[in-house]
mmCIF file of C-alpha atoms and ligand atoms in Angstrom:
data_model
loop_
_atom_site.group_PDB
_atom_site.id
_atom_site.type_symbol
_atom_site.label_atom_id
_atom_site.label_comp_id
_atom_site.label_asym_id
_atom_site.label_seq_id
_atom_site.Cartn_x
_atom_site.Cartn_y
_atom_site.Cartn_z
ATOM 1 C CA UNK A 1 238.669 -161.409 23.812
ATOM 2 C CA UNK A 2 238.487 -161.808 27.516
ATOM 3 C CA UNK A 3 238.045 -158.686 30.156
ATOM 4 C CA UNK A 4 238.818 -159.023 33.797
ATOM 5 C CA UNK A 5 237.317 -156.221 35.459
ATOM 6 C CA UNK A 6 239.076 -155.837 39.284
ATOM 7 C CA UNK A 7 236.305 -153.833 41.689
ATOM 8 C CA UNK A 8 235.678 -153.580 44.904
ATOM 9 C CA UNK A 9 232.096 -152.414 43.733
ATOM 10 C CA UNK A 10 230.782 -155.373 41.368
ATOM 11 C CA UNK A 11 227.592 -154.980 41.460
ATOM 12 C CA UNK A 12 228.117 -151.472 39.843
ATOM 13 C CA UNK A 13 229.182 -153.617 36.868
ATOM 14 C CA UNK A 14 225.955 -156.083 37.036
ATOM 15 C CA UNK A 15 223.742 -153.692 34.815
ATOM 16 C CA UNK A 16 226.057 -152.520 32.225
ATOM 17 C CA UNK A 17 227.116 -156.405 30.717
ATOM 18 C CA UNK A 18 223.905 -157.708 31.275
ATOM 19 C CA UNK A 19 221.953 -156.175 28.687
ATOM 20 C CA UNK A 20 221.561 -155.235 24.959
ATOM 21 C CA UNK A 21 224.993 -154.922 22.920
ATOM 22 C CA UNK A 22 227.245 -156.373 25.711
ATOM 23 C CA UNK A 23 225.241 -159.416 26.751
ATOM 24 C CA UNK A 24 224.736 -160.385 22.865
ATOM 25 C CA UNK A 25 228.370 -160.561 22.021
ATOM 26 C CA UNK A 26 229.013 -162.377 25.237
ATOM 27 C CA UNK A 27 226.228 -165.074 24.422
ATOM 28 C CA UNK A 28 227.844 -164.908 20.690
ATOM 29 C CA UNK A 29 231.144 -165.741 23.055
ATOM 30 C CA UNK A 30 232.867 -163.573 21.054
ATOM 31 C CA UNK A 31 233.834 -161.869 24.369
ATOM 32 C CA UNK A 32 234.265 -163.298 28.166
ATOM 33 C CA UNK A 33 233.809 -160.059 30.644
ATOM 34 C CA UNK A 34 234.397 -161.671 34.597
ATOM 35 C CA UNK A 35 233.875 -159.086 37.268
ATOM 36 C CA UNK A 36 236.524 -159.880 39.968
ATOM 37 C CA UNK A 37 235.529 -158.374 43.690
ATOM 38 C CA UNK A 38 238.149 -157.702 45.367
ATOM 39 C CA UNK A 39 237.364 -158.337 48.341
ATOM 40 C CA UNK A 40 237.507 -161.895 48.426
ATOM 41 C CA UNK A 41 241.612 -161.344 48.246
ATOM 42 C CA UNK A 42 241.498 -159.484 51.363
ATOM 43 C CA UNK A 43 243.570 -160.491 53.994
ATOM 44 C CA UNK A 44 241.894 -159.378 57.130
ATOM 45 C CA UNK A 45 238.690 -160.642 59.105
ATOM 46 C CA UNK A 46 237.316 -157.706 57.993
ATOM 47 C CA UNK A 47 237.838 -158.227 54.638
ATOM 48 C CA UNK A 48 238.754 -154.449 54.168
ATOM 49 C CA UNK A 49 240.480 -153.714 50.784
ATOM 50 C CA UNK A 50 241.732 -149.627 52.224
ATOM 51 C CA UNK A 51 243.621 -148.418 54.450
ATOM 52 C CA UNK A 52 244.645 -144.750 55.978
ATOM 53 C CA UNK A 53 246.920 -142.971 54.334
ATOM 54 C CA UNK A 54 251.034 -142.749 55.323
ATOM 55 C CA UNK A 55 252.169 -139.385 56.360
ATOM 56 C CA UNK A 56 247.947 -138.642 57.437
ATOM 57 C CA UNK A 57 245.261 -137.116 55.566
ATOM 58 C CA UNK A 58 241.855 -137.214 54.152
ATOM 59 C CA UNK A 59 240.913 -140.304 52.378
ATOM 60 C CA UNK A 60 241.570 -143.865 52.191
ATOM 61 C CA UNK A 61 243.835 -145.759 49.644
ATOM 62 C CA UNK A 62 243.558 -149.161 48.409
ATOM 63 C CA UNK A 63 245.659 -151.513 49.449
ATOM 64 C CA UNK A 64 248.532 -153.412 47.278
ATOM 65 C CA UNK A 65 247.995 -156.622 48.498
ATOM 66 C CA UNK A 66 244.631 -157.560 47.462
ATOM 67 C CA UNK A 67 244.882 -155.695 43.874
ATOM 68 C CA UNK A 68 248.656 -158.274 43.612
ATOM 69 C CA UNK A 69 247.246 -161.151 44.725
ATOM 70 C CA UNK A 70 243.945 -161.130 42.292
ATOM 71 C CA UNK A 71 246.009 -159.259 39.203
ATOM 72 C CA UNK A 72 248.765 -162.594 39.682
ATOM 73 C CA UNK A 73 246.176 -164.998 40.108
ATOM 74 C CA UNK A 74 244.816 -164.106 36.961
ATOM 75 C CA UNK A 75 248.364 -163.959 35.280
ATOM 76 C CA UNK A 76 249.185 -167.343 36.458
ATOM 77 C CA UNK A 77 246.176 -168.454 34.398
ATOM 78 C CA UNK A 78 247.260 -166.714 30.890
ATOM 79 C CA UNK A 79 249.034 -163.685 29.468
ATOM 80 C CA UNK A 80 247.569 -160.110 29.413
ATOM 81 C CA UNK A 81 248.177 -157.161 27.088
ATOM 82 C CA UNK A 82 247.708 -154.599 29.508
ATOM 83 C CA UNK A 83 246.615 -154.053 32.996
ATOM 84 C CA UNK A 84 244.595 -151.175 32.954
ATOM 85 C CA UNK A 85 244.192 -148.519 35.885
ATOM 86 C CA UNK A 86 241.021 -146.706 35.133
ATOM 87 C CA UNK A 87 242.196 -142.660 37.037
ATOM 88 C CA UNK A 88 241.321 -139.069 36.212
ATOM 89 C CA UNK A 89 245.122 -138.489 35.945
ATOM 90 C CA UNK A 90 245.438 -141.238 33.098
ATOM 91 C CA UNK A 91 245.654 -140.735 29.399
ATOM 92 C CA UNK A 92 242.787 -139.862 27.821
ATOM 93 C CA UNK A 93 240.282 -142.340 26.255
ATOM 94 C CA UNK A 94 239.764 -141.986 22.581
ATOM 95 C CA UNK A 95 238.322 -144.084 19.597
ATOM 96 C CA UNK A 96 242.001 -144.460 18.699
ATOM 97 C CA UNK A 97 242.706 -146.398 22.106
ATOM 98 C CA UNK A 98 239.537 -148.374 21.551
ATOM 99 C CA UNK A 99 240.755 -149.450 18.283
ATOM 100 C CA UNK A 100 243.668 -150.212 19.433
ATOM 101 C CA UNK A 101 242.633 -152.456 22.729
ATOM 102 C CA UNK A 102 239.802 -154.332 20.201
ATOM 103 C CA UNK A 103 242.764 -156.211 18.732
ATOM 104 C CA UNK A 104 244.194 -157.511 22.556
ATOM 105 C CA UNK A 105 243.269 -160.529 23.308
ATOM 106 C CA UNK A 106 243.237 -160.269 27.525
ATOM 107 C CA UNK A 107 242.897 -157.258 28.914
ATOM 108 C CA UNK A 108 243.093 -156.741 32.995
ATOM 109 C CA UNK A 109 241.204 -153.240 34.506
ATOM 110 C CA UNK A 110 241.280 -152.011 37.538
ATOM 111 C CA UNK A 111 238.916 -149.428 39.209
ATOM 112 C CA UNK A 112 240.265 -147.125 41.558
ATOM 113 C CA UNK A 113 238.187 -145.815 44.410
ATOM 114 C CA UNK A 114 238.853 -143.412 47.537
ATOM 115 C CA UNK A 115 241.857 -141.534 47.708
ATOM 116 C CA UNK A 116 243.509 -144.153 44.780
ATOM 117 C CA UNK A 117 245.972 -146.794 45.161
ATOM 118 C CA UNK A 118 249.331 -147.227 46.814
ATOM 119 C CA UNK A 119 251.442 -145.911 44.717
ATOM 120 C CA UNK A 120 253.426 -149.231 44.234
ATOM 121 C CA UNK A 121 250.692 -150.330 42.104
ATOM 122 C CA UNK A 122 251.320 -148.061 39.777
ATOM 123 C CA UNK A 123 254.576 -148.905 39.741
ATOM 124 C CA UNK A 124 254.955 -152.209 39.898
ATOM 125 C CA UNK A 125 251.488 -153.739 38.620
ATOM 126 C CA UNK A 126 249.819 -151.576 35.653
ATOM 127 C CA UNK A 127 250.843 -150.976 32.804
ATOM 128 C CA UNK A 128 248.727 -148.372 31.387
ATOM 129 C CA UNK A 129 246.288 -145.778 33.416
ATOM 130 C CA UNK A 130 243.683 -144.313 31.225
ATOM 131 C CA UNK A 131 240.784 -142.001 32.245
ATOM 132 C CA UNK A 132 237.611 -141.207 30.407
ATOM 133 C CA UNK A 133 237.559 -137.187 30.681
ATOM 134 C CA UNK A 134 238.553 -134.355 32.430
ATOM 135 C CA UNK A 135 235.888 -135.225 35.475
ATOM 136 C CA UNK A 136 236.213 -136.955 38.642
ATOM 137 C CA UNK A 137 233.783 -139.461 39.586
ATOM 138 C CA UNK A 138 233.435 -141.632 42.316
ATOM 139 C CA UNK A 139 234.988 -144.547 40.859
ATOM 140 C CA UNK A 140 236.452 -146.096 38.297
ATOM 141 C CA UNK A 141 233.604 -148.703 37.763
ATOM 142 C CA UNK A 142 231.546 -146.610 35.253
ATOM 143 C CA UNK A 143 234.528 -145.610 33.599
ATOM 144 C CA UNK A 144 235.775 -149.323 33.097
ATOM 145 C CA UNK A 145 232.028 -149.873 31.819
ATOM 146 C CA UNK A 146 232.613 -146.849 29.201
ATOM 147 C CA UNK A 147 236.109 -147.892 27.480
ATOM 148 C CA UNK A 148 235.086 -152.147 27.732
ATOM 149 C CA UNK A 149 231.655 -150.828 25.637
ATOM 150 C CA UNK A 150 233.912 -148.588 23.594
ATOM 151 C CA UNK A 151 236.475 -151.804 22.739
ATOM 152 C CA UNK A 152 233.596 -154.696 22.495
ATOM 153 C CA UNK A 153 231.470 -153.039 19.986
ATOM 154 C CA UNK A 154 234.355 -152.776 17.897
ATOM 155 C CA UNK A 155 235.308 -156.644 17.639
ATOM 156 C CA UNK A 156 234.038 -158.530 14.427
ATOM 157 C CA UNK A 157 230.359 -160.085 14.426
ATOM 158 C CA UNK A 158 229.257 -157.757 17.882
ATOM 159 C CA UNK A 159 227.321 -155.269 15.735
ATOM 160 C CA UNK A 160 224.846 -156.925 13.321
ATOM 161 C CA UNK A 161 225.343 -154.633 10.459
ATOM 162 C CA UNK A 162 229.326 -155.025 10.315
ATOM 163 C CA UNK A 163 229.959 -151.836 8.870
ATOM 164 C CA UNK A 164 228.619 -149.566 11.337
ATOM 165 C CA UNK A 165 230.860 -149.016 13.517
ATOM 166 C CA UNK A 166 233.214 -147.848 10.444
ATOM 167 C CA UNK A 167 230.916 -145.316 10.069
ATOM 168 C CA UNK A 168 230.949 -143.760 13.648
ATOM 169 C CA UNK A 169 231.341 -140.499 14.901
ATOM 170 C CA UNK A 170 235.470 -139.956 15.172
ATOM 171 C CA UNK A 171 236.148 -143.242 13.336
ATOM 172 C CA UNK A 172 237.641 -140.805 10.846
ATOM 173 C CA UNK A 173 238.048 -137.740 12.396
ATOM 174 C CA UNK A 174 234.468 -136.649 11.928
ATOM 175 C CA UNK A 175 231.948 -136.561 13.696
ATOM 176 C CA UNK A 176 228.367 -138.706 12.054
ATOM 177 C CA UNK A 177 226.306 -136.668 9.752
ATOM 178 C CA UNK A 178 222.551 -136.271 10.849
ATOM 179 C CA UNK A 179 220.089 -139.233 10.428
ATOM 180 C CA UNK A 180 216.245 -139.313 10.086
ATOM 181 C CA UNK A 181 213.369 -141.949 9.807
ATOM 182 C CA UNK A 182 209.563 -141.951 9.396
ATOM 183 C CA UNK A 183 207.752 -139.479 8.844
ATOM 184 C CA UNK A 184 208.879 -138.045 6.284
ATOM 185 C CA UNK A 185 207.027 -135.007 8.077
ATOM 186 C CA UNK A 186 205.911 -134.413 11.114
ATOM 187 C CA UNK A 187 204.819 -130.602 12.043
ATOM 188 C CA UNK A 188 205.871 -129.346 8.766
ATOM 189 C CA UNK A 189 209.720 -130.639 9.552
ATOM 190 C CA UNK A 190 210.641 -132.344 6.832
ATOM 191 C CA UNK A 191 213.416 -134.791 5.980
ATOM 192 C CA UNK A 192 216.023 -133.270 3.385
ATOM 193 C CA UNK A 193 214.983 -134.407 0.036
ATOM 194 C CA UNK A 194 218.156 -135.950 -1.060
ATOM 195 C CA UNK A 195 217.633 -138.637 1.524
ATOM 196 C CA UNK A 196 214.347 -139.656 -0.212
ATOM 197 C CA UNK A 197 215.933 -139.028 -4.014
ATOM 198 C CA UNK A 198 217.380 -142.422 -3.918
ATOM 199 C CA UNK A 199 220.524 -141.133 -5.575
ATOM 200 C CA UNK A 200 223.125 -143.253 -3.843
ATOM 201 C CA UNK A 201 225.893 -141.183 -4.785
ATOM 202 C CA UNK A 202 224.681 -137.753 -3.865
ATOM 203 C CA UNK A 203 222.734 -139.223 -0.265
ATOM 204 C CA UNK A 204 227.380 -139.838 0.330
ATOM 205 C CA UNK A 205 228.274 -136.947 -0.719
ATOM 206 C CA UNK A 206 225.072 -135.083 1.561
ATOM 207 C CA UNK A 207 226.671 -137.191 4.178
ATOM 208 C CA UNK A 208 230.126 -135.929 4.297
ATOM 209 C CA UNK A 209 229.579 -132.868 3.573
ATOM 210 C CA UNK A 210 226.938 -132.406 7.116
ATOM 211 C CA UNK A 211 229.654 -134.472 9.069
ATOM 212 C CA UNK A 212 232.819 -132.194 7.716
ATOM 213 C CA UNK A 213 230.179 -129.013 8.653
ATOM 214 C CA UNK A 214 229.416 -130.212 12.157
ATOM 215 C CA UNK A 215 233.171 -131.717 12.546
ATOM 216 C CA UNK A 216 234.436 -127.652 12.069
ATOM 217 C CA UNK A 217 231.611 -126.272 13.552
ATOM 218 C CA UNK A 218 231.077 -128.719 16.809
ATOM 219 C CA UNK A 219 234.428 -130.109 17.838
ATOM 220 C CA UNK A 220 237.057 -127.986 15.505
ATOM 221 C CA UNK A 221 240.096 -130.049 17.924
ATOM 222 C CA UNK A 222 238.958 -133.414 15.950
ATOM 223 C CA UNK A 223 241.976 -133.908 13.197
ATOM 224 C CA UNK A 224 239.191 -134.248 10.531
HETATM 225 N N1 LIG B 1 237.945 -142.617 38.265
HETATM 226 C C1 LIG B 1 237.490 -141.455 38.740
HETATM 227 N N2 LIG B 1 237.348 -140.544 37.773
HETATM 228 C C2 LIG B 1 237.750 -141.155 36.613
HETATM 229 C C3 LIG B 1 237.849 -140.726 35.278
HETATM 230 N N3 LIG B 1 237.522 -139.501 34.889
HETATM 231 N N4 LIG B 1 238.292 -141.620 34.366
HETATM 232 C C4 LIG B 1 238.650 -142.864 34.742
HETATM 233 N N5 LIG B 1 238.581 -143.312 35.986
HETATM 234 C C5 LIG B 1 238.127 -142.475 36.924
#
């Protein structure tokens, strides 16, 4: 899988693909992330990428040219799935739509910033706006770091132990049951003892049970 991430802000995306998880499975090159600044498409001497707003206001909005001429460079080079405009007023980001963008095979995001975008960007050049809660944050750069973590675990041979991230929270609705390691006391807190019965069978049936408890308890909304 390959991720073009579109920023005017890349080195806000330095930290996040450079360590742990992300840098492993792009070593493994079972996934190409390339951080595109968009500045280098601007047009002026000034290599601005915003402009003031039509019609007046607080604010600037990004410009289309920049965003066109770096989203069609990269088309010209191979086909994309979807071209991604990370916004607070885009659908919400769920382990569903990770699931779902783990099986593309190019994906294209852009961050927003400012005000937003011309609107003819919207329009014309993405294909899909998502946003990652009901929040407003500076940019979209953090928010393209959350979903491409979200979607890269989730490819074959990125996690060691292949079937855990089957087993994670909302994968099925439910939110994960509770885990523990050594000691198997410390301050009088002790583990529960059918996690040190070795009774395979009851340890699963511990484990749904906690996770269908703290499903209805903690997040009742979840379709569990
Ligand atoms: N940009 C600013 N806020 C955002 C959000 N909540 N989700 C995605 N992109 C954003």
């Amino acid at each position: 899988m390959r991720i073009d991430i579109i920023t005017c802000l890349p080195r806000l995306l330095d930290s996040p693909f450079s360590d742990s998880i992300l840098k492993r499975a792009q070593q493994k090159g079972l996934v190409t992330v390339v951080i595109h600044d968009l500045r280098e498409y601007a047009q002026n001497k000034h290599r601005t990428t915003d402009d003031y707003a039509y019609g007046g206001g607080a604010g600037m909005v990004m410009m289309i040219e920049p965003i066109d001429l770096c989203i069609s460079k990269l088309k010209n080079e191979r086909d994309y799935d979807e071209v991604i405009y990370m916004s607070p007023d885009g659908e919400l980001f769920t382990q569903s739509l990770a699931n779902q963008f783990s099986l593309y095979k190019n994906l294209i995001v852009l961050c927003g910033h400012y005000k937003g975008v011309d609107e003819r960007v919207r329009e014309h050049l993405i294909t899909k706006e998502i946003s990652i809660g009901n929040y407003v944050l500076s940019g979209g750069e953090l928010a393209a770091a959350v979903i491409a973590d979200a979607i890269i675990r989730l490819i074959p041979g990125v996690l060691s132990d292949e079937t855990s991230a089957l087993t994670d929270s909302f994968q099925d609705g439910l939110i994960a049951p509770p885990v523990y390691t050594r000691p198997v006391e410390y301050k009088g807190w002790k583990v529960p003892e059918v996690l040190i019965s070795g009774h395979e069978a009851k340890i699963e049936q511990w484990r749904l049970e906690k996770a269908m408890e703290r499903t209805k308890e903690r997040r009742p909304d979840l379709p569990g």
